[in-house]
Coordinates of C-alpha atoms in Angstrom, one line a residue:
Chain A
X235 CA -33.6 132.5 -121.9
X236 CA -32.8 132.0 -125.7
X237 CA -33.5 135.7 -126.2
X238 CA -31.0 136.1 -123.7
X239 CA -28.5 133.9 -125.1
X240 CA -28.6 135.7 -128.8
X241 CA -27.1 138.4 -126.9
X242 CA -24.0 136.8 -126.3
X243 CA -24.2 134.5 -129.7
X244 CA -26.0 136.8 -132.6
X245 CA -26.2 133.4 -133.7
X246 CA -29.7 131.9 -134.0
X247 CA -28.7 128.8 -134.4
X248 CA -25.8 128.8 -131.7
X249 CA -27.9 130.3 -129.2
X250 CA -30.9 127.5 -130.1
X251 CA -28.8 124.9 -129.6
X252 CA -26.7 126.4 -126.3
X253 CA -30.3 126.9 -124.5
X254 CA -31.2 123.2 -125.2
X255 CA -27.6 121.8 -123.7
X256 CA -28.5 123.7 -120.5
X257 CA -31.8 122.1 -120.0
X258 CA -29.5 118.6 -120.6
X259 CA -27.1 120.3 -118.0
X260 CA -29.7 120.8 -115.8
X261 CA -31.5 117.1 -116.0
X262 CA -28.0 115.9 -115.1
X263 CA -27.0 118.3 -112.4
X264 CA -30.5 118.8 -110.3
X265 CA -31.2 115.4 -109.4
X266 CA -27.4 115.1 -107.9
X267 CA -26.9 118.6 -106.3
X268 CA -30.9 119.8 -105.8
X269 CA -32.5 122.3 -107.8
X270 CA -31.2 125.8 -107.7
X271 CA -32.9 129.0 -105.8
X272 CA -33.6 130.2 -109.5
X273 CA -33.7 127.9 -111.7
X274 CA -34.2 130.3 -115.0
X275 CA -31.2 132.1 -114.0
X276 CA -29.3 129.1 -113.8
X277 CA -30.7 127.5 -117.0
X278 CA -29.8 131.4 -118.6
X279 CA -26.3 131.3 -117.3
X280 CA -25.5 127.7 -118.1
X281 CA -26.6 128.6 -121.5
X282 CA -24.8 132.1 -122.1
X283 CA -21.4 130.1 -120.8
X284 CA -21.8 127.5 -123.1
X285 CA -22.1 130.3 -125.5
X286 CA -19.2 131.8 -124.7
X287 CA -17.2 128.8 -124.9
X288 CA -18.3 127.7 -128.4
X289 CA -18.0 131.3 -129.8
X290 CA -14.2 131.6 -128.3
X291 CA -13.2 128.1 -129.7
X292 CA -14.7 129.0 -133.0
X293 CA -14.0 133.2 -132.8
X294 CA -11.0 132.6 -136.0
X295 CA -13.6 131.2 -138.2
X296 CA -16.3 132.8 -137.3
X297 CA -14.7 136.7 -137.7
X298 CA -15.4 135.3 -141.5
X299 CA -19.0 134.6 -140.7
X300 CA -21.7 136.9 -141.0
X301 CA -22.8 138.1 -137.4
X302 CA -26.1 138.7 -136.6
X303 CA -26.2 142.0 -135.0
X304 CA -24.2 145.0 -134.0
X305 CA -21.4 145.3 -131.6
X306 CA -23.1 147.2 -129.0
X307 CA -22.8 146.6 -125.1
X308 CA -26.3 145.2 -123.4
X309 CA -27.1 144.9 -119.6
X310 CA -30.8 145.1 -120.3
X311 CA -33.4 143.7 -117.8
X312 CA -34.6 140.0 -120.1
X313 CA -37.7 141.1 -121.2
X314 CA -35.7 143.9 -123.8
X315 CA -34.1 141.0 -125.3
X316 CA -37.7 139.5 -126.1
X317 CA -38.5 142.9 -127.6
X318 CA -35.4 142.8 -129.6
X319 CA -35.9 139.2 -130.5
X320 CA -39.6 139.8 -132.0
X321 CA -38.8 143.1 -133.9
X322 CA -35.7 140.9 -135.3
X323 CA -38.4 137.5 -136.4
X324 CA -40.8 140.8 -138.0
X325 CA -38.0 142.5 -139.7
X326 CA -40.0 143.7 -143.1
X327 CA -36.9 142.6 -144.6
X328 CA -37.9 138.9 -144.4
X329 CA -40.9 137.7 -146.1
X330 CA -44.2 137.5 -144.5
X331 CA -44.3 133.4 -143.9
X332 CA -41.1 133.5 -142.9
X333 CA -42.1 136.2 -140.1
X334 CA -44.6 134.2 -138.2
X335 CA -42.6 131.0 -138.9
X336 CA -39.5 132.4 -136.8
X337 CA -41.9 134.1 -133.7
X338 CA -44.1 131.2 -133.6
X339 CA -40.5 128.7 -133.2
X340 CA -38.4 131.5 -131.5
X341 CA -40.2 133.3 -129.1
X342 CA -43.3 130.8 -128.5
X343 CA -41.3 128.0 -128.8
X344 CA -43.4 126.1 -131.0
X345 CA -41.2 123.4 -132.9
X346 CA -40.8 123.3 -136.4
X347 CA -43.3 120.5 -137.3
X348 CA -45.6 122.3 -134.9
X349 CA -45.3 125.1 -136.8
X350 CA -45.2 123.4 -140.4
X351 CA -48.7 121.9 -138.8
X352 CA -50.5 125.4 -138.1
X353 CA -49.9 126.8 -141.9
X354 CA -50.2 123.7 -143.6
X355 CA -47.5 123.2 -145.0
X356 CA -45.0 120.4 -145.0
X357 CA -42.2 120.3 -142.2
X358 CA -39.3 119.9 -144.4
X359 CA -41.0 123.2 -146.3
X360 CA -41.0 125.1 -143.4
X361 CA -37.6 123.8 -142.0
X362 CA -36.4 125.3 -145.5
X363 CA -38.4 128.8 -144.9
X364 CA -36.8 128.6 -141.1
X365 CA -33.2 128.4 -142.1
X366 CA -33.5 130.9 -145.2
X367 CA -34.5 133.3 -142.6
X368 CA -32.0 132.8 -139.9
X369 CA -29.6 133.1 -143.3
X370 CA -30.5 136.4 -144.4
X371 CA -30.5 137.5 -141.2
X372 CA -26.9 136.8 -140.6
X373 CA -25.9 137.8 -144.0
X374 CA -27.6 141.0 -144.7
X375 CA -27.2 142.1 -140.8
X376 CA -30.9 142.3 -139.9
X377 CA -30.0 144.2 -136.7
X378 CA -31.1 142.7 -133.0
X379 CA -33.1 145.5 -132.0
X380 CA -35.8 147.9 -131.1
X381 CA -35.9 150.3 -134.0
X382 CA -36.2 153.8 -133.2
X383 CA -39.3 155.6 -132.3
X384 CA -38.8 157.1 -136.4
X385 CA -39.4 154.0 -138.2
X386 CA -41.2 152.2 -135.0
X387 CA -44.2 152.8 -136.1
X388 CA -43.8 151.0 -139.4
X389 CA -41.8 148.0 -138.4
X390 CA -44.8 147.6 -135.0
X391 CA -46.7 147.2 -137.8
X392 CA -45.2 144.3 -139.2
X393 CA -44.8 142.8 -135.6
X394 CA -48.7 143.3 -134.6
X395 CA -49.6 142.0 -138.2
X396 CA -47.9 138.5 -137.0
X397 CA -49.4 138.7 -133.4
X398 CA -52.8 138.9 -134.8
X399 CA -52.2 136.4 -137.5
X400 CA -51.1 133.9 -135.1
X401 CA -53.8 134.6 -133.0
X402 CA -56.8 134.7 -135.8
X403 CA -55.1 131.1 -137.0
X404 CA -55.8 129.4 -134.1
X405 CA -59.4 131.5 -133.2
X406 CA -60.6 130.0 -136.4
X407 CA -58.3 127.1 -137.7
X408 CA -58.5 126.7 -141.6
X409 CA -59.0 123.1 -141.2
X410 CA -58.8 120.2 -139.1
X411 CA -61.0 119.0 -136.4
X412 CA -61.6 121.5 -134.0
X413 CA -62.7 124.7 -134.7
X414 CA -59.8 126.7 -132.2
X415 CA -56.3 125.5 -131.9
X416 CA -55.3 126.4 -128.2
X417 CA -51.9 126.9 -128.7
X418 CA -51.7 129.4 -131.6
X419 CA -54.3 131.2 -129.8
X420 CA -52.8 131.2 -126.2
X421 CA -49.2 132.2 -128.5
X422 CA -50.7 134.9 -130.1
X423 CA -52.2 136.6 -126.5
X424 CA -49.1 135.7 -124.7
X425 CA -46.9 138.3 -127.6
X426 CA -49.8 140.6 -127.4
X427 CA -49.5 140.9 -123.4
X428 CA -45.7 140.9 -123.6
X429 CA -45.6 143.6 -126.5
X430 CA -48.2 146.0 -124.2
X431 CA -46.1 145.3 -121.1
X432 CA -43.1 146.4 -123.2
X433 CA -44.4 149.2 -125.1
X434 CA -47.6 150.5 -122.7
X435 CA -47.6 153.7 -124.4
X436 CA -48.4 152.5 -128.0
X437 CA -52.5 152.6 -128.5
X438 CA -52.0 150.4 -131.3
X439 CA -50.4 147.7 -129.1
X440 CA -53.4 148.4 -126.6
X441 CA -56.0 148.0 -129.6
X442 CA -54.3 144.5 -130.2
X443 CA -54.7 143.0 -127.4
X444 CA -58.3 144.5 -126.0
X445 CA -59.0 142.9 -129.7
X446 CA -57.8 139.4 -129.0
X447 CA -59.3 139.4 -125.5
X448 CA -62.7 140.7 -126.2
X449 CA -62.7 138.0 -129.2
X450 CA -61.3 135.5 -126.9
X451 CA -63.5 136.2 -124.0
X452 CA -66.3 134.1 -126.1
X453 CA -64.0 130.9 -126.5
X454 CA -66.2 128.5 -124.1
X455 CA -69.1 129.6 -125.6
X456 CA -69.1 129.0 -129.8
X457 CA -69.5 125.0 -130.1
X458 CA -71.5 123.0 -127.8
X459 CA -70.6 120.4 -125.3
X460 CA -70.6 117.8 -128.4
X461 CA -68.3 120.4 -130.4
X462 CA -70.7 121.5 -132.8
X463 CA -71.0 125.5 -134.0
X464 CA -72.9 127.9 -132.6
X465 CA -73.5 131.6 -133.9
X466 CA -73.1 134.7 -131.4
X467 CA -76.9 134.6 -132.0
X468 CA -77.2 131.1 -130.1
X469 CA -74.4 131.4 -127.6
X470 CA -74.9 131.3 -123.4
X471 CA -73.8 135.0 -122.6
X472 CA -73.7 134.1 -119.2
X473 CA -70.6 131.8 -119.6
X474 CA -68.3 134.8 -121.4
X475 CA -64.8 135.4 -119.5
X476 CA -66.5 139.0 -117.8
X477 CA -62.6 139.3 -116.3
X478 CA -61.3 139.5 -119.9
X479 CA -64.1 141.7 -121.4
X480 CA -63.7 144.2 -118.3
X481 CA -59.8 143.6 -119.3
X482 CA -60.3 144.3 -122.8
X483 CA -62.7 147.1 -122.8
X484 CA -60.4 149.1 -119.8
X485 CA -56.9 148.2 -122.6
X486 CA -59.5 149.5 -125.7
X487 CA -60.4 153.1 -123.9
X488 CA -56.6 153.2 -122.9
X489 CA -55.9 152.6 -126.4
X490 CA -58.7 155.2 -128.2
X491 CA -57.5 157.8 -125.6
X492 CA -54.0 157.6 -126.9
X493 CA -54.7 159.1 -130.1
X494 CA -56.7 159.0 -133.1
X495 CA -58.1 155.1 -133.7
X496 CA -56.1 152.4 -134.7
X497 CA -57.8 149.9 -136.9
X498 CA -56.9 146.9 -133.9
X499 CA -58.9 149.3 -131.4
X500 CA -61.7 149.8 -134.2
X501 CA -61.9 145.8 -134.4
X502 CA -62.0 146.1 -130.7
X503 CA -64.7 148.5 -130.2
X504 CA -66.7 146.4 -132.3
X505 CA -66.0 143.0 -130.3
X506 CA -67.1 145.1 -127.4
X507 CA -70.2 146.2 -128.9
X508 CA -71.2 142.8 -129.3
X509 CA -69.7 141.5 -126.0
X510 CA -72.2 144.4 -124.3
X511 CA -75.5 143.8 -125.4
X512 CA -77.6 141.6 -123.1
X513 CA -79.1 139.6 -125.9
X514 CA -78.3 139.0 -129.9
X515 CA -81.2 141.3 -130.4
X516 CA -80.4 144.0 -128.6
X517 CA -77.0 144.1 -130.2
X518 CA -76.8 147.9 -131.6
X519 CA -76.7 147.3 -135.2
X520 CA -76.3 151.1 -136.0
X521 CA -73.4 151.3 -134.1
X522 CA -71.7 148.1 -135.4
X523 CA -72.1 149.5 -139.0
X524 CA -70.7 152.9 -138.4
X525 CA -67.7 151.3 -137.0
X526 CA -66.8 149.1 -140.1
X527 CA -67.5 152.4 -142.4
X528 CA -64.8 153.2 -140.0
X529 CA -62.8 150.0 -140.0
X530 CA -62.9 150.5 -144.1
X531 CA -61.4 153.7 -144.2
X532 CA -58.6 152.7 -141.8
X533 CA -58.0 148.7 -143.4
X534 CA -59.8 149.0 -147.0
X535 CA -60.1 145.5 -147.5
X536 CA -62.5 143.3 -149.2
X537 CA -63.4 141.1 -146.0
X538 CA -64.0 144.8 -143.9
X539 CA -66.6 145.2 -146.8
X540 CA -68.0 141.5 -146.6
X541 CA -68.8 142.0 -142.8
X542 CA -69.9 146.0 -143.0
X543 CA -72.1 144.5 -145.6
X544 CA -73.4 141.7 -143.3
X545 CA -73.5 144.3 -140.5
X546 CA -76.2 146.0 -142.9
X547 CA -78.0 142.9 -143.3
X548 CA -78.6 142.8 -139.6
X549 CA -79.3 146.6 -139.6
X550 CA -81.3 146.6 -142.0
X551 CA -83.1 143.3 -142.8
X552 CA -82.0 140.5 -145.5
X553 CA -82.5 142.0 -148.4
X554 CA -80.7 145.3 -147.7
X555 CA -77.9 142.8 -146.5
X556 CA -78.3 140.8 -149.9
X557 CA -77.8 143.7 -151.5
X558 CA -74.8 145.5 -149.9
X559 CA -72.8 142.3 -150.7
X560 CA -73.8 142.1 -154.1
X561 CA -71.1 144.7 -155.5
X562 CA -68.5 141.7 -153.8
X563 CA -69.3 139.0 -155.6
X564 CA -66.9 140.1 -158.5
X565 CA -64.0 140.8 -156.3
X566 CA -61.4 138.2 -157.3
X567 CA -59.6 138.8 -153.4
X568 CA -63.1 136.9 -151.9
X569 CA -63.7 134.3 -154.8
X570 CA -62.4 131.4 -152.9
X571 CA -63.1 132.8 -149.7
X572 CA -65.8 130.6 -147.9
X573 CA -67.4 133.3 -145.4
X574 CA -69.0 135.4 -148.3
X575 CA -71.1 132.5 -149.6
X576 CA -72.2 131.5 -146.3
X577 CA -73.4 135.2 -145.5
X578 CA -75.6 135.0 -148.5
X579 CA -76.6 131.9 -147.9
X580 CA -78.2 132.9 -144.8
X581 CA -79.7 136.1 -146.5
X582 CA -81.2 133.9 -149.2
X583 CA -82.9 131.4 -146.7
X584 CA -84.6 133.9 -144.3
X585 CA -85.8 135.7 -147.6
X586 CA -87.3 132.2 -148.4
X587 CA -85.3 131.6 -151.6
X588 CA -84.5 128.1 -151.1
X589 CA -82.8 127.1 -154.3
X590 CA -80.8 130.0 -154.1
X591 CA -79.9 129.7 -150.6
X592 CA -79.0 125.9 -151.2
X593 CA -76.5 126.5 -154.0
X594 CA -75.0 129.4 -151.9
X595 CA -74.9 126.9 -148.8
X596 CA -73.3 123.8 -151.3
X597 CA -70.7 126.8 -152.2
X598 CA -69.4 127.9 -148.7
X599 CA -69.2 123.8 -147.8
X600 CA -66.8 123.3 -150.7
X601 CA -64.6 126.2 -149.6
X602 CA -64.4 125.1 -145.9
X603 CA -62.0 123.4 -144.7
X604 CA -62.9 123.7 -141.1
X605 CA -64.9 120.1 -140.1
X606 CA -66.8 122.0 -137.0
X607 CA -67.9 124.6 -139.6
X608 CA -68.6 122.3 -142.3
X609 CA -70.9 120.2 -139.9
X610 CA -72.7 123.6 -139.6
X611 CA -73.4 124.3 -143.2
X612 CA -74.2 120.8 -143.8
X613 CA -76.8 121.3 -140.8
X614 CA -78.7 124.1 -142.5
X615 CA -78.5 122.8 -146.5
X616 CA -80.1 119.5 -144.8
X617 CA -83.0 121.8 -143.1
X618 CA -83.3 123.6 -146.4
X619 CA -83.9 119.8 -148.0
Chain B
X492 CA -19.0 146.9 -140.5
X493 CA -20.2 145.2 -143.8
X494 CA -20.7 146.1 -147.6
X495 CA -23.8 146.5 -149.4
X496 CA -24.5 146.8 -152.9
X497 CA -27.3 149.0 -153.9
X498 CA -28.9 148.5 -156.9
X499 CA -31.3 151.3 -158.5
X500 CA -33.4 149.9 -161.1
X501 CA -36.4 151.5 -162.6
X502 CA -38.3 152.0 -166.0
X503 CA -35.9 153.0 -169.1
X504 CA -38.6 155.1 -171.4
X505 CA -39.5 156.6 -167.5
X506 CA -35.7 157.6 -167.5
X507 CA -35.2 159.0 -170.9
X508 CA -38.2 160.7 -171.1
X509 CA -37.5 162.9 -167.8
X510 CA -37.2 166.6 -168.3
X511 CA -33.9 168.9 -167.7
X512 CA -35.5 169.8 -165.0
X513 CA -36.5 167.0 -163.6
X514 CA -33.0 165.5 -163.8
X515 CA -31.2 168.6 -162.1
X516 CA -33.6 167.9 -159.5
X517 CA -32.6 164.0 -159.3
X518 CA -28.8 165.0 -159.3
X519 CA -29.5 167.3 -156.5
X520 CA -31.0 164.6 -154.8
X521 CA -28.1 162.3 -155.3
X522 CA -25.4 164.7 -153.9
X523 CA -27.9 165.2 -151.1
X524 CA -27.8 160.9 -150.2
X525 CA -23.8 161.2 -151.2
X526 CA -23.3 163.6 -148.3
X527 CA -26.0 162.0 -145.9
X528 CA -24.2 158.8 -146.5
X529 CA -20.5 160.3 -146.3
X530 CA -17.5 158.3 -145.9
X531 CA -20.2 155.1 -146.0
X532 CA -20.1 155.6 -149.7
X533 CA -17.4 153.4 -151.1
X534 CA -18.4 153.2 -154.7
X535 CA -20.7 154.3 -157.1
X536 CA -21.7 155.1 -160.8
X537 CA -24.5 155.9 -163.0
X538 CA -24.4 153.3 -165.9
X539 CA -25.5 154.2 -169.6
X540 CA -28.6 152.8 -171.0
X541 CA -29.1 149.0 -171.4
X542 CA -28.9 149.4 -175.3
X543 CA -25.4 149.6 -174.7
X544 CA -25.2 146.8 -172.8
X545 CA -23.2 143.8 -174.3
X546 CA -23.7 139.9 -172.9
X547 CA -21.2 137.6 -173.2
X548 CA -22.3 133.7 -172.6
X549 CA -21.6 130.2 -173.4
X550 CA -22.6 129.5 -177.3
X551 CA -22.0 126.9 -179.0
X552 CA -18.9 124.7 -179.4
X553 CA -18.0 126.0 -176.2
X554 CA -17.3 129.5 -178.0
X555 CA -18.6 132.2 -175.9
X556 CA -21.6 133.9 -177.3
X557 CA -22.1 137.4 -177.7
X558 CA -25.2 139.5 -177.6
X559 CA -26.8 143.2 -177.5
X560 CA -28.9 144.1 -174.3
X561 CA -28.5 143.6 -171.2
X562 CA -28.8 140.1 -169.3
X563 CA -32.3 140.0 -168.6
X564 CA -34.8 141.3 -170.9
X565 CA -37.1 143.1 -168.1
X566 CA -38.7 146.5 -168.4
X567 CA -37.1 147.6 -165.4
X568 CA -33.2 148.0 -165.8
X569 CA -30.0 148.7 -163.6
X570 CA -29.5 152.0 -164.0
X571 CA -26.4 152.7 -161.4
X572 CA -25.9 151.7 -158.3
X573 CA -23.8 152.7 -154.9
X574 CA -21.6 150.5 -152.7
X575 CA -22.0 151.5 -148.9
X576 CA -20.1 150.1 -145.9
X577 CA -22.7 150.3 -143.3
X578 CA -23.1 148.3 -139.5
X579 CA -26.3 146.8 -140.4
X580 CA -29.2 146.2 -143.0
X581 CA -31.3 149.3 -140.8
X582 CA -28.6 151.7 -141.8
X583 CA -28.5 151.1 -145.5
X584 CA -32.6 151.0 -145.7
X585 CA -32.5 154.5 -143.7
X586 CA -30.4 155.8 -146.5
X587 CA -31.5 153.9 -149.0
X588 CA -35.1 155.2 -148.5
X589 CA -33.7 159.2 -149.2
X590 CA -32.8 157.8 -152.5
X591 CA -34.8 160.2 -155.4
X592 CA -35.5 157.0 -157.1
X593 CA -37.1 155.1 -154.4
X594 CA -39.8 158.2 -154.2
X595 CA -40.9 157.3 -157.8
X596 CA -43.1 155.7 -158.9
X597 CA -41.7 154.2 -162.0
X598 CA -38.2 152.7 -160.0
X599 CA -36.9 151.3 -157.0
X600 CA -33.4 149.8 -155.4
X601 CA -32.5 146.7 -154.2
X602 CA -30.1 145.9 -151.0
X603 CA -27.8 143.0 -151.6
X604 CA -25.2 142.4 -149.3
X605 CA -21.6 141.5 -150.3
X606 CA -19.4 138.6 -149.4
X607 CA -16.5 139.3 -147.3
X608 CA -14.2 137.2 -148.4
X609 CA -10.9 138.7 -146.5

């Protein structure tokens, strides 16, 4: 509906604010005259009319005012103007916060504290970041649109980067007192499906979203009944989603048949690895390994290297493990970055190096922000004594 | 339809050190985005190097002040720049992007757009 209604304003702003008067309309209106046959088409039309009036009353001052995208004629189905919307919130021209701050408020609807509340940050912050956005947009002429298929494969990038962000937010929150926030993660699969559904030919779009399913598929399954953490080693296999692994392996061959790997369907294919092995120690270790050597090829990145490294632990035995993430411990990308401590950590104490394990367990606490996880590595320095 | 300013900055001692050859190729490369761009192209200049720059600023006494060098000491400099009348931000970067400086390693440009004040 407000995709719909930028159509007709190019105005952000306008079009927020039109889409919010029609649900007012409609409160008013439905109780007295029943509710409509289709009520979104109502809402939508109600919406793009008050649209239209605002933009004719105002149309001398605003032929000053920056628009927000071309003058071409639309009559696309809705879900185009979704498309449009998204590629317009990922624009590479905008900066990367400022990205997932306008999908997660324009096309998930998430308001601006709600949205301040997911990246930490205060709300009048990100009501600043918002509005910057929606600025430049205007007044450089960010275009409302699909790019075409010669620079789509760039600016999907960009789009797919904020999908998965969204999504790996809310899998794992940085802090607070759960360890998934529902909403970021049910956001983040909700622009995944609607991207595929758009754009079924792209693997990469494919790899996405087997990724976030296969991950996702475990949800009921990591913390106990009381909320406290358990490792893929501990968890009840039984209670996986098996509809959204069957989904998400079917959407990862799709994607791997579609071209040379994408480094979402590499992700995937190693989710799915995990997701089929009967038991934590039948999980194919080999495989795993040769898929982050993959992975690190396609996304060189210090956390690929922290978990091929952690992969070869489990390959391999502790000290092999200890060893392959000893070359990280200088990288200045993972110095604050809790998960690398913890991995040795857990190395150290099934070596049976206790003070050594305890100091790496005392560091991974201190960088956690996460109480469910905390509660965990407080667990095991307490067993350690 | 709306203006934008391109700005091509890059590295000075980069610049001046480039051989003949290397700056026929660069020219080349500029008539090539001039006739790519076309009637989009509304202005445009190569500007000499920043140590003929001159600043001119409040001083003291409310005199103005006047310097040598350009107005921010940076490494990277303004070197010309182009003014294009494009429909949207997507046009300019597609052109932009052909740009012989952009391919370097030692420059860049810089989209800003300009305010329509008719």
């Amino acid at each position: 509906m407000l995709a719909a209604t930028v159509r007709v304003t190019r105005d952000l702003d306008l079009a927020e604010e039109c889409t919010q008067e029609a649900y007012a309309e409609a409160l008013r209106n439905w109780p007295v005259h029943g509710i409509p046959a289709r009520p979104g088409a109502w809402l939508t039309t109600v919406a793009r009319n008050r649209a239209t009036d605002v933009l004719r009353r105002e149309s001398a001052l605003r032929r000053v005012l920056p628009l927000l995208v071309l003058d071409e004629p639309v009559a696309g189905p809705a879900h185009d103007d979704r498309l449009r919307l998204i590629f317009t919130c990922c624009h590479p021209a905008l900066s990367p916060d400022a990205r997932v701050a306008l999908t997660l408020r324009l096309l998930c609807g998430l308001s601006t504290a709600e949205v301040a509340r997911a990246f930490l940050v205060p709300e009048t912050t990100m009501a600043a970041r918002i509005t910057r956005a929606k600025k430049k947009i205007a007044a450089a002429r960010i275009p409302y649109r699909v790019p075409g298929p010669g620079e789509l494969g760039e600016r999907l990038g960009a789009v797919l980067a904020v999908v998965h962000l969204v999504f790996t937010t809310g899998h794992s929150a940085p802090t607070g007192a759960a360890l998934r926030r529902h909403d970021l993660v049910e956001a983040g699969l909700d622009l995944a499906r609607m991207l595929h559904r758009l754009l079924p030919a792209e693997p990469e779009v494919a790899g996405l979203l087997a990724l976030l399913l296969l991950t996702d598929a475990r949800r009921d399954t990591r913390t106990t009944a009381d909320g406290r953490l358990l490792l893929l080693a501990d968890q009840d296999r039984s209670r996986w989603d098996r509809g959204q692994i069957a989904e998400g392996t079917a959407l990862l061959t799709e994607s791997l048949s579609g071209g040379p790997p994408t480094r979402y369907a590499v992700q995937a294919a190693i989710a799915a690895v995990y997701t089929e092995a009967p038991t934590w120690d039948d999980t194919d270790w080999t495989e795993i390994t040769g898929l982050y050597e993959v992975l690190l090829r396609l996304w060189p990145s210090p956390v690929v290297a922290l978990n091929r490294a952690v992969a070869i632990g489990l390959r391999d035995g502790p000290q092999a493990g200890l060893d392959a993430l000893a070359p990280l411990l200088d990288e200045p990308a993972l110095a604050t970055y809790g998960y690398l401590s913890a991995a040795r950590a857990d190395f150290l104490r099934r070596l049976g190096r206790r003070a050594e394990a305890v100091t790496a367990y005392t560091e991974a606490l201190a960088l956690t922000g996460n109480e469910v996880e905390r509660a965990f590595l407080a667990g095991r320095l307490a067993e350690l004594g | 339809m709306a203006k934008y300013l391109i700005l091509i900055y890059g590295d000075e001692k980069e610049w001046a050190a480039a051989t003949p050859e290397e700056r026929k190729q660069k020219e080349a490369a500029h008539l090539a985005f001039m006739a790519a761009a076309g009637s989009r192209v509304v202005g445009g200049e190569e500007l000499m190097p920043p140590d003929t720059a001159t600043t001119v600023r409040r001083g003291d006494a409310d005199r103005p002040a006047v310097t040598d060098g350009p107005f921010l000491e940076t490494k990277e400099v303004l070197g010309g720049f182009y003014v294009l009348e494009a429909a949207d931000l997507d046009e300019v970067i597609a052109l932009a992007a052909t740009l012989p400086e952009v391919a370097a390693a030692h420059s860049g440009v810089e989209i800003r757009p300009l305010v329509d004040h008719s």
